[in-house]
Short mmCIF file of C-alpha atoms and ligand atoms in Angstrom, two decimals:
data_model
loop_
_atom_site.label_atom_id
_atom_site.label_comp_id
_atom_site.label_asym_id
_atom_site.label_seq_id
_atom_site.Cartn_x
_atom_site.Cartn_y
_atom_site.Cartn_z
CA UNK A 1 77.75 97.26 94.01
CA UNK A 2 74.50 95.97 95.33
CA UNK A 3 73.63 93.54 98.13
CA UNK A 4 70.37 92.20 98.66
CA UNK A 5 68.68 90.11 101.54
CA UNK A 6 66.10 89.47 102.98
CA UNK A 7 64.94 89.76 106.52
CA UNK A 8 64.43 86.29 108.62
CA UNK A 9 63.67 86.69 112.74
CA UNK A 10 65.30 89.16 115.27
CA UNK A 11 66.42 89.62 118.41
CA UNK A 12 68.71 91.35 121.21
CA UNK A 13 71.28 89.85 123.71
CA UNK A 14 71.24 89.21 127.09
CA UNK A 15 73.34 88.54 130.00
CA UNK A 16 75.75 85.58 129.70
CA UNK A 17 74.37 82.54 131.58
CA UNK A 18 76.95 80.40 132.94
CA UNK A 19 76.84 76.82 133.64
CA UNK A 20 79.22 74.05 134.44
CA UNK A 21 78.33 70.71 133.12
CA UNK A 22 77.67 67.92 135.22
CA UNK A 23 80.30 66.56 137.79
CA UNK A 24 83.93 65.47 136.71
CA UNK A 25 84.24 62.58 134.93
CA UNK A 26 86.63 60.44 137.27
CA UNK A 27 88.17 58.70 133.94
CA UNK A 28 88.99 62.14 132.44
CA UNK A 29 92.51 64.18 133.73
CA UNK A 30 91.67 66.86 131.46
CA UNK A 31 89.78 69.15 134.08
CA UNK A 32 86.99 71.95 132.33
CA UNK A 33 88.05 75.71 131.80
CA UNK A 34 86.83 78.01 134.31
CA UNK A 35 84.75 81.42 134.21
CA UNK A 36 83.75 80.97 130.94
CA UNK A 37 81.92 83.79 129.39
CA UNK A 38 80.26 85.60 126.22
CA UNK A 39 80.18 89.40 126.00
CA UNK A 40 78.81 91.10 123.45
CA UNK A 41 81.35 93.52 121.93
CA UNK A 42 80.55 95.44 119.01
CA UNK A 43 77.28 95.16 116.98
CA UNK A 44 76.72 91.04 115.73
CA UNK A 45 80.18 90.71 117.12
CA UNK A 46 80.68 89.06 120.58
CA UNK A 47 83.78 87.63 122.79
CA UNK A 48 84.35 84.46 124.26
CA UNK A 49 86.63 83.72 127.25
CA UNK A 50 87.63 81.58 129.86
CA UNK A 51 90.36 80.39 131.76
CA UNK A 52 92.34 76.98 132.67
CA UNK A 53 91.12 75.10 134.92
CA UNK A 54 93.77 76.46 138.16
CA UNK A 55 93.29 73.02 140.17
CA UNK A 56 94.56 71.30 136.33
CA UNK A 57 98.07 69.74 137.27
CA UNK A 58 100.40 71.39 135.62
CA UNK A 59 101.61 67.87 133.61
CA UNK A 60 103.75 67.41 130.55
CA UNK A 61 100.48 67.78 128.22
CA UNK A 62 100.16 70.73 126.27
CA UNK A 63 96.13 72.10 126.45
CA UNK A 64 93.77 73.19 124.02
CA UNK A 65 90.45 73.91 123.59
CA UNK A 66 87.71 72.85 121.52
CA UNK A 67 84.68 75.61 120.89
CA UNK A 68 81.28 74.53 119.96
CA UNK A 69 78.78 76.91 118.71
CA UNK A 70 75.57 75.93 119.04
CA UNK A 71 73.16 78.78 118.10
CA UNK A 72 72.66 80.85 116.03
CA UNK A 73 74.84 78.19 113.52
CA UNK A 74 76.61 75.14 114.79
CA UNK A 75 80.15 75.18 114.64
CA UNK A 76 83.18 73.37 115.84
CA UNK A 77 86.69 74.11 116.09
CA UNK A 78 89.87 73.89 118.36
CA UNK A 79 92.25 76.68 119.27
CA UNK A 80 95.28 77.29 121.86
CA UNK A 81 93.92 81.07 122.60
CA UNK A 82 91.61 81.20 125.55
CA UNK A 83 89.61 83.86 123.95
CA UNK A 84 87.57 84.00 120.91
CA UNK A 85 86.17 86.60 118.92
CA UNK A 86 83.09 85.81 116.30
CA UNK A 87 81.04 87.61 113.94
CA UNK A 88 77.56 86.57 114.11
CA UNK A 89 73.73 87.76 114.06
CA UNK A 90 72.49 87.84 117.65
CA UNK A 91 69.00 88.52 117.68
CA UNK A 92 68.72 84.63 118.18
CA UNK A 93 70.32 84.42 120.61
CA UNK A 94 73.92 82.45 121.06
CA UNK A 95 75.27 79.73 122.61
CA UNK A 96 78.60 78.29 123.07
CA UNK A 97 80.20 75.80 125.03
CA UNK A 98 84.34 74.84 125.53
CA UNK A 99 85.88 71.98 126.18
CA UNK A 100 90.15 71.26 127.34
CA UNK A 101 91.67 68.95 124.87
CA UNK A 102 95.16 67.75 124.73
CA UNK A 103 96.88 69.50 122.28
CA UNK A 104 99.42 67.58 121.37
CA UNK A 105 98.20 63.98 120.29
CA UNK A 106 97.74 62.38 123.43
CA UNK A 107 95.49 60.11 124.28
CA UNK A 108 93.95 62.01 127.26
CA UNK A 109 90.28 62.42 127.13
CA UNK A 110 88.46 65.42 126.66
CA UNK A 111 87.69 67.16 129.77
CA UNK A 112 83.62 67.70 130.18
CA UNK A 113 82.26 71.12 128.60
CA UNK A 114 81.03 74.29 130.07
CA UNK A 115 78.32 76.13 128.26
CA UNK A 116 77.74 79.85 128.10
CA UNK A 117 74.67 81.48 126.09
CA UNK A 118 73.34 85.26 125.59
CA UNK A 119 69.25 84.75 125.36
CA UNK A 120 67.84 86.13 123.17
CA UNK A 121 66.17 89.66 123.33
CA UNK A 122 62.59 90.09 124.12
CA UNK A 123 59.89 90.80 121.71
CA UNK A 124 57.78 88.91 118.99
CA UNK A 125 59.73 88.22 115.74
CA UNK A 126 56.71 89.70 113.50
CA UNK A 127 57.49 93.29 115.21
CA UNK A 128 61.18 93.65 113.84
CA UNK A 129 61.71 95.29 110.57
CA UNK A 130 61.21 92.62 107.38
CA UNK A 131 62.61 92.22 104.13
CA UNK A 132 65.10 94.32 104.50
CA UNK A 133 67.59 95.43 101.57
CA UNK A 134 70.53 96.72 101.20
CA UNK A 135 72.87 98.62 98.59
CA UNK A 136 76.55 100.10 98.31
CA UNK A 137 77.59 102.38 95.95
CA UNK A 138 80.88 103.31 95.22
CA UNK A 139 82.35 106.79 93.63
CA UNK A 140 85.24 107.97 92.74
CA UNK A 141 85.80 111.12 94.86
CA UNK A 142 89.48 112.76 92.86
CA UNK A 143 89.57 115.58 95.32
CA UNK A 144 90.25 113.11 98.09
CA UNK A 145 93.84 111.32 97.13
CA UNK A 146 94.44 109.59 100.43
CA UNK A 147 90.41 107.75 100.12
CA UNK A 148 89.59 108.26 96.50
CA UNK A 149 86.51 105.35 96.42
CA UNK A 150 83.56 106.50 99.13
CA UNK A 151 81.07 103.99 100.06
CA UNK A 152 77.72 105.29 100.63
CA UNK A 153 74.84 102.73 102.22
CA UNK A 154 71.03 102.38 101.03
CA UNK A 155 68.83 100.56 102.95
CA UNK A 156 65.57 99.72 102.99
CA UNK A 157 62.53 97.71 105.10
CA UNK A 158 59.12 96.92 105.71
CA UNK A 159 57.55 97.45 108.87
CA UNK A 160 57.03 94.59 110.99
CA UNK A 161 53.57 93.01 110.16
CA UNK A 162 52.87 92.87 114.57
CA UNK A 163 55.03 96.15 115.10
CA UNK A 164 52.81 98.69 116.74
CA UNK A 165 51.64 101.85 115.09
CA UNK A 166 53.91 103.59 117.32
CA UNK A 167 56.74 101.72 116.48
CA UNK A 168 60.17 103.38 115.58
CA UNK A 169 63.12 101.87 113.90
CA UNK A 170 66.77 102.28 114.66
CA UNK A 171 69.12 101.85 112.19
CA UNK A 172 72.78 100.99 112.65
CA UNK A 173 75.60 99.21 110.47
CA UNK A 174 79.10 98.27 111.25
CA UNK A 175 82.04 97.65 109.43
CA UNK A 176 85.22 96.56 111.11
CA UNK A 177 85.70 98.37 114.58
CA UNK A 178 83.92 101.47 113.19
CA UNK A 179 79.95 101.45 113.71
CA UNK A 180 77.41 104.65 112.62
CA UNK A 181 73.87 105.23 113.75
CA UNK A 182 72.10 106.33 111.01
CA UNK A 183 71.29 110.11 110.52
CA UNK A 184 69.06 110.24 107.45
CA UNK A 185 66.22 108.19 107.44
CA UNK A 186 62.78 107.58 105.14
CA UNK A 187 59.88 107.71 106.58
CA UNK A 188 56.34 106.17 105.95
CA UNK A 189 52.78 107.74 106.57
CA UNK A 190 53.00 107.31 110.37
CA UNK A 191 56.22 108.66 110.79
CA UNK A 192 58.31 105.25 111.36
CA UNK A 193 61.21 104.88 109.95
CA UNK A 194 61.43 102.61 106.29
CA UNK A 195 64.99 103.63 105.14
CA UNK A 196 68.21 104.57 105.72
CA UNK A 197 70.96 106.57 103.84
CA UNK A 198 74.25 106.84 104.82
CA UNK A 199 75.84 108.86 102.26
CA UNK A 200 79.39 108.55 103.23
CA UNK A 201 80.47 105.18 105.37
CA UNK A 202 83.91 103.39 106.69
CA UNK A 203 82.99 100.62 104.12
CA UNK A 204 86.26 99.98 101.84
CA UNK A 205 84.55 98.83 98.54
CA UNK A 206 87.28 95.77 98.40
CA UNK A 207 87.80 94.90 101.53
CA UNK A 208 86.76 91.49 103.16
CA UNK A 209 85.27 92.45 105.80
CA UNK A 210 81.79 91.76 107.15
CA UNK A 211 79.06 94.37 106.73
CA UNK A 212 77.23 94.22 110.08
CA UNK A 213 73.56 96.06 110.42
CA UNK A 214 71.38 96.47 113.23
CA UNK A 215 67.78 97.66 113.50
CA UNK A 216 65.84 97.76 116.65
CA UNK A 217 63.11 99.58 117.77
CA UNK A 218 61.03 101.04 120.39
CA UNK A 219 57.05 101.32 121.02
CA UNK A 220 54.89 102.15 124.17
CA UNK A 221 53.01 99.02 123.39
CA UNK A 222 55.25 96.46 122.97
CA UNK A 223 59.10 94.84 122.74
CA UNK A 224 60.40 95.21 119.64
CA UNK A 225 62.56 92.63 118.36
CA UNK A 226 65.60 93.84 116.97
CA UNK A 227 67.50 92.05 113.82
CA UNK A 228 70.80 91.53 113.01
CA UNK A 229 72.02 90.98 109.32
CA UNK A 230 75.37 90.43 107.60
CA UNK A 231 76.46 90.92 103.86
CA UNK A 232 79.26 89.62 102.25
CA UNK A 233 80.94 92.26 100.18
CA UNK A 234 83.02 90.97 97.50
CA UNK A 235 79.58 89.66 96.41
CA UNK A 236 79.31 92.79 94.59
CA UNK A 237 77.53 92.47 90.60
CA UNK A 238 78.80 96.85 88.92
CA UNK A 239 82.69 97.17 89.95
CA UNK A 240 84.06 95.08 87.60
CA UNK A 241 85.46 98.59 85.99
CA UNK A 242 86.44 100.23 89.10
CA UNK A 243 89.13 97.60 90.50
CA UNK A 244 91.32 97.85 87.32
CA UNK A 245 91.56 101.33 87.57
CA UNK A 246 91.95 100.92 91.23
CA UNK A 247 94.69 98.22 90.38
CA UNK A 248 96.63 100.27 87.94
CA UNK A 249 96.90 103.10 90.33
CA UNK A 250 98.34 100.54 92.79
CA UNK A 251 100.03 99.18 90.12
CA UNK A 252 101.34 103.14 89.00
CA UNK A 253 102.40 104.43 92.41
CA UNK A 254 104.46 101.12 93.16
CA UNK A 255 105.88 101.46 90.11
CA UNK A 256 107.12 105.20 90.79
CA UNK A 257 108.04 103.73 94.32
CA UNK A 258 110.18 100.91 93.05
CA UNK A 259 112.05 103.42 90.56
CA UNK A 260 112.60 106.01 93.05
CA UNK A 261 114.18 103.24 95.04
CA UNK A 262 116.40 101.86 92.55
CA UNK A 263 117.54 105.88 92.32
CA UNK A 264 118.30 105.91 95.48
CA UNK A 265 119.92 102.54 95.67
CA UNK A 266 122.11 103.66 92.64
CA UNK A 267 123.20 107.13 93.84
CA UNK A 268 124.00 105.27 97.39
CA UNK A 269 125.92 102.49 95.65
CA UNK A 270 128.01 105.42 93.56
CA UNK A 271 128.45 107.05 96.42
CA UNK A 272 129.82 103.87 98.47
CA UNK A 273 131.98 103.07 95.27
CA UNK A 274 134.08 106.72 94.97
CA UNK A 275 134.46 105.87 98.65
CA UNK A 276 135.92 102.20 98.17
CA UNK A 277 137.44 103.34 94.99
CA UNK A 278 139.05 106.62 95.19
CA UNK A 279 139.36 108.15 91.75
CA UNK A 280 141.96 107.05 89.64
CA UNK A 281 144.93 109.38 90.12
CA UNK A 282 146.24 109.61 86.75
CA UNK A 283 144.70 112.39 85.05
CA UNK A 284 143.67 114.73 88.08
CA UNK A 285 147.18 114.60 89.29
CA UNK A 286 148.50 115.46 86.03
CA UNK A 287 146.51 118.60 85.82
CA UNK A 288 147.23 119.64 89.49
CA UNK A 289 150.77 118.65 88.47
CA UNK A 290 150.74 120.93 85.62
CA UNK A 291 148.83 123.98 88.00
CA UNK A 292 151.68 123.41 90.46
CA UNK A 293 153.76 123.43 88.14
CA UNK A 294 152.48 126.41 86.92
CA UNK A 295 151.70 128.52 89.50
CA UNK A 296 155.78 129.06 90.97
CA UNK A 297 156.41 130.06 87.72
CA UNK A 298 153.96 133.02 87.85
CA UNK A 299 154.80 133.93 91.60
CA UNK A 300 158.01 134.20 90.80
CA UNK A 301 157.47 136.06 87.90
CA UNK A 302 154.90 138.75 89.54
CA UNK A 303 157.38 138.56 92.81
CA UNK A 304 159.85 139.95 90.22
CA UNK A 305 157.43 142.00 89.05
CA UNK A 306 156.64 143.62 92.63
CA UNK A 307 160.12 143.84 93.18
CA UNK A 308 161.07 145.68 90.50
CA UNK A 309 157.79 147.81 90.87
CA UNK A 310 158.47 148.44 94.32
CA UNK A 311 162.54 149.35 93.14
CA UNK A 312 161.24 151.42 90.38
CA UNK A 313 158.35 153.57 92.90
CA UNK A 314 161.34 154.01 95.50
CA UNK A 315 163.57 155.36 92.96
CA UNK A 316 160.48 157.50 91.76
CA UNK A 317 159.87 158.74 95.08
CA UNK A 318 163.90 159.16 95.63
CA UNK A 319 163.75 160.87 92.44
CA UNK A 320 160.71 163.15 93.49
CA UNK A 321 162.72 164.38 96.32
CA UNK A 322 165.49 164.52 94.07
CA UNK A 323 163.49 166.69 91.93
CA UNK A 324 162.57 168.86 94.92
CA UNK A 325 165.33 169.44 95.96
C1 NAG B 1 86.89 83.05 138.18
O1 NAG B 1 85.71 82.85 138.90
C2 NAG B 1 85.87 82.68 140.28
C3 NAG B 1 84.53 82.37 140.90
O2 NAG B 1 83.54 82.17 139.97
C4 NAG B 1 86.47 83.92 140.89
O3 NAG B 1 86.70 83.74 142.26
C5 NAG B 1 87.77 84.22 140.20
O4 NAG B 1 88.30 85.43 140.66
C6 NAG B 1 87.59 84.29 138.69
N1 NAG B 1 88.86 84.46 138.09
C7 NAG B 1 89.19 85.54 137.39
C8 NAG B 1 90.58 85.59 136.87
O5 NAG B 1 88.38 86.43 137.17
C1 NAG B 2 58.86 90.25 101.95
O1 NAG B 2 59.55 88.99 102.05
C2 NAG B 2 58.70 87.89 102.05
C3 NAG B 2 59.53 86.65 102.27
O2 NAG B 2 60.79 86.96 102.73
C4 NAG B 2 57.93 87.82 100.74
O3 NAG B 2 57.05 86.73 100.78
C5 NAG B 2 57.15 89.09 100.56
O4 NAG B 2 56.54 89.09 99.28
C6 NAG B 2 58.07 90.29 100.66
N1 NAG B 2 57.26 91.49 100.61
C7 NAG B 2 57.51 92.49 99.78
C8 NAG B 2 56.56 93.65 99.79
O5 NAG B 2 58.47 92.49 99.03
C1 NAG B 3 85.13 114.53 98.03
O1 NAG B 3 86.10 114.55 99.07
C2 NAG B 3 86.25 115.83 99.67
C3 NAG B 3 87.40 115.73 100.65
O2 NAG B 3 87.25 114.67 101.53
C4 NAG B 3 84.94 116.24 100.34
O3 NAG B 3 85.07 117.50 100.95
C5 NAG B 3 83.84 116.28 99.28
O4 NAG B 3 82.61 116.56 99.89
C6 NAG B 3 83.76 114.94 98.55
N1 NAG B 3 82.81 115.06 97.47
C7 NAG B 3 81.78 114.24 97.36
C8 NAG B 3 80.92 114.46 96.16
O5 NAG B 3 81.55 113.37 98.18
C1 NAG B 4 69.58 99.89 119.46
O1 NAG B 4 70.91 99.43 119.26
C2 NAG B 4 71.90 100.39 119.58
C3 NAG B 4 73.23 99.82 119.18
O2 NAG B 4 73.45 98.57 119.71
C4 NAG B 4 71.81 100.71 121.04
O3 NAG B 4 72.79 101.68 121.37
C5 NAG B 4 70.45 101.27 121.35
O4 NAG B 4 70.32 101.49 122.74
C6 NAG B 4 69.37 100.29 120.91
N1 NAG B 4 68.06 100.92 121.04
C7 NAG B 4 66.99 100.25 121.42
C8 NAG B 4 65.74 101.03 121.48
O5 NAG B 4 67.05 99.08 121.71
#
């Protein structure tokens, strides 16, 4: 599959800056959270948390919140958690800010908001890497059963039209909680860094997961702005083939699955039924009848047998001494 992009501005993260609004509103019982804060936990990936307000009187109103982003992307929602996790490009910077809401209807106002923001990291936007481009490729690897489809990663940039001669690029991507540096890159003339190759990555070709990459840099001569970038997978053009066959070897192996538990299920059930249902007496009996029946006849017979054996070898031994003497 291929993804494409292009590059826009760049930038790091900073410390969280926190900030409580403005004094209490007198007309609002809803009291702010407390100790909010954004940490930056994985690459574009970043926390928020805070806590309820402790001096908030413990009433019959059931809290919420209500999160605001405000950079990189405005957004808006509400949530119950007091935590927050959210995938976004951070060389912008980000800002947030939180809010206590009454969860359940009331008519309680809003409580006033407290803001937290990561700045954004230092260095001109023309010295980060530009239009940058990426592509995924996807092969069918048979001598691997457990991860038959590898991923591998191409990327590609320009250097940044203010970056320093000296510049070098760092490449990184993540995708969900695993994240690679990369290890083989292209280089131009002057040594910096223009592409990356990952040949083998945790990228699952259908999952829905973000693809996360990160390129910053370093130069004696000035900050370079790193940038942030994310692709949406399933945006992919050249697998149309590759998910049937992946679907009918889903399809195949829970298919074997499902028969090998109705096999199960059937030789359990038999099993359960000769127990419930002993077998029906009739003809076993009849045979063991007729064995029984049987047998006294021929232990009698070959007791009669021994007996007269036995008779017979005492008279031949009584007639052995006989004969000797
Ligand atoms: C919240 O912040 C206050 C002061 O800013 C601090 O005293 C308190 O320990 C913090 N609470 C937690 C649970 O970290
Ligand atoms: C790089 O991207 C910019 C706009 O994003 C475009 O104008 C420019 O032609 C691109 N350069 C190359 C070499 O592709
Ligand atoms: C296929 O998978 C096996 C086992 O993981 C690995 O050793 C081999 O290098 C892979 N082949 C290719 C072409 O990636
Ligand atoms: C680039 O980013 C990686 C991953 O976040 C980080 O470990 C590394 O220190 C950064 N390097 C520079 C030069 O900023």
């Amino acid at each position: 599959g291929i993804i494409m992009a292009s590059a826009s501005l760049i930038l790091l993260w900073a410390m969280a800056i926190l900030r409580a609004d403005s004094l209490p509103d007198k007309n609002s019982l809803l009291l702010p959270p407390t100790n909010f804060t954004i940490n930056v936990i994985g690459l574009a990936q970043v926390l928020l948390r805070w806590e309820p307000n402790p001096d908030q009187e413990p009433g019959n109103v059931e809290l919420g919140y209500r999160v605001r982003i405000n950079a990189p992307q405005e957004e808006d929602y509400e949530t119950r958690n007091t935590e927050s996790k959210r995938v976004t490009v951070l060389h912008q910077g980000f800002s947030a800010s939180v809010q206590t809401i009454p969860w359940d209807g009331h008519s309680l106002l809003a409580s006033n908001w407290v803001s937290a923001e990561l700045k954004a990291p230092p260095g001109s936007p023309g010295t980060s890497i530009m239009n940058l481009t990426c592509t995924t490729t996807t092969t069918l690897n048979n001598s691997n059963p457990l991860r038959p489809y590898q991923v591998s990663l191409y990327c590609t940039w320009l250097v940044g039209k203010d970056a320093p001669e000296d510049t070098q690029y760092f490449f990184y991507y993540r995708y969900g909680s695993s994240t690679e540096e990369c290890q083989e890159y292209r280089k131009d003339t002057l040594k910096r860094n223009i592409a990356c190759w990952f040949p083998r990555t945790f990228i699952r070709s259908r999952g829905s997961d973000l693809l996360a990459v990160h390129a910053n840099g370093s130069s004696q001569c000035a900050a370079i702005k790193p940038l942030d970038q994310l692709f949406a997978l399933h945006a992919i053009g050249n697998d149309d083939q590759k998910p049937s066959t992946e679907w009918f070897l889903i399809v195949l192996v829970a298919t074997i699955c499902f028969i090998l538990l109705i096999f199960t299920l059937i030789c359990k059930i038999g099993h359960l039924w000769t127990r419930l249902f002993p077998p029906v007496p009739a003809p076993k009996n009849s045979l063991k009848d007729f064995l029984v029946i049987v047998s006294p006849e021929k232990t009698v017979s070959s007791e009669t047998e021994i007996e007269v054996i036995s008779y017979v070898e005492e008279s031949g031994l009584e007639t052995l001494e006989d004969s000797v003497f």
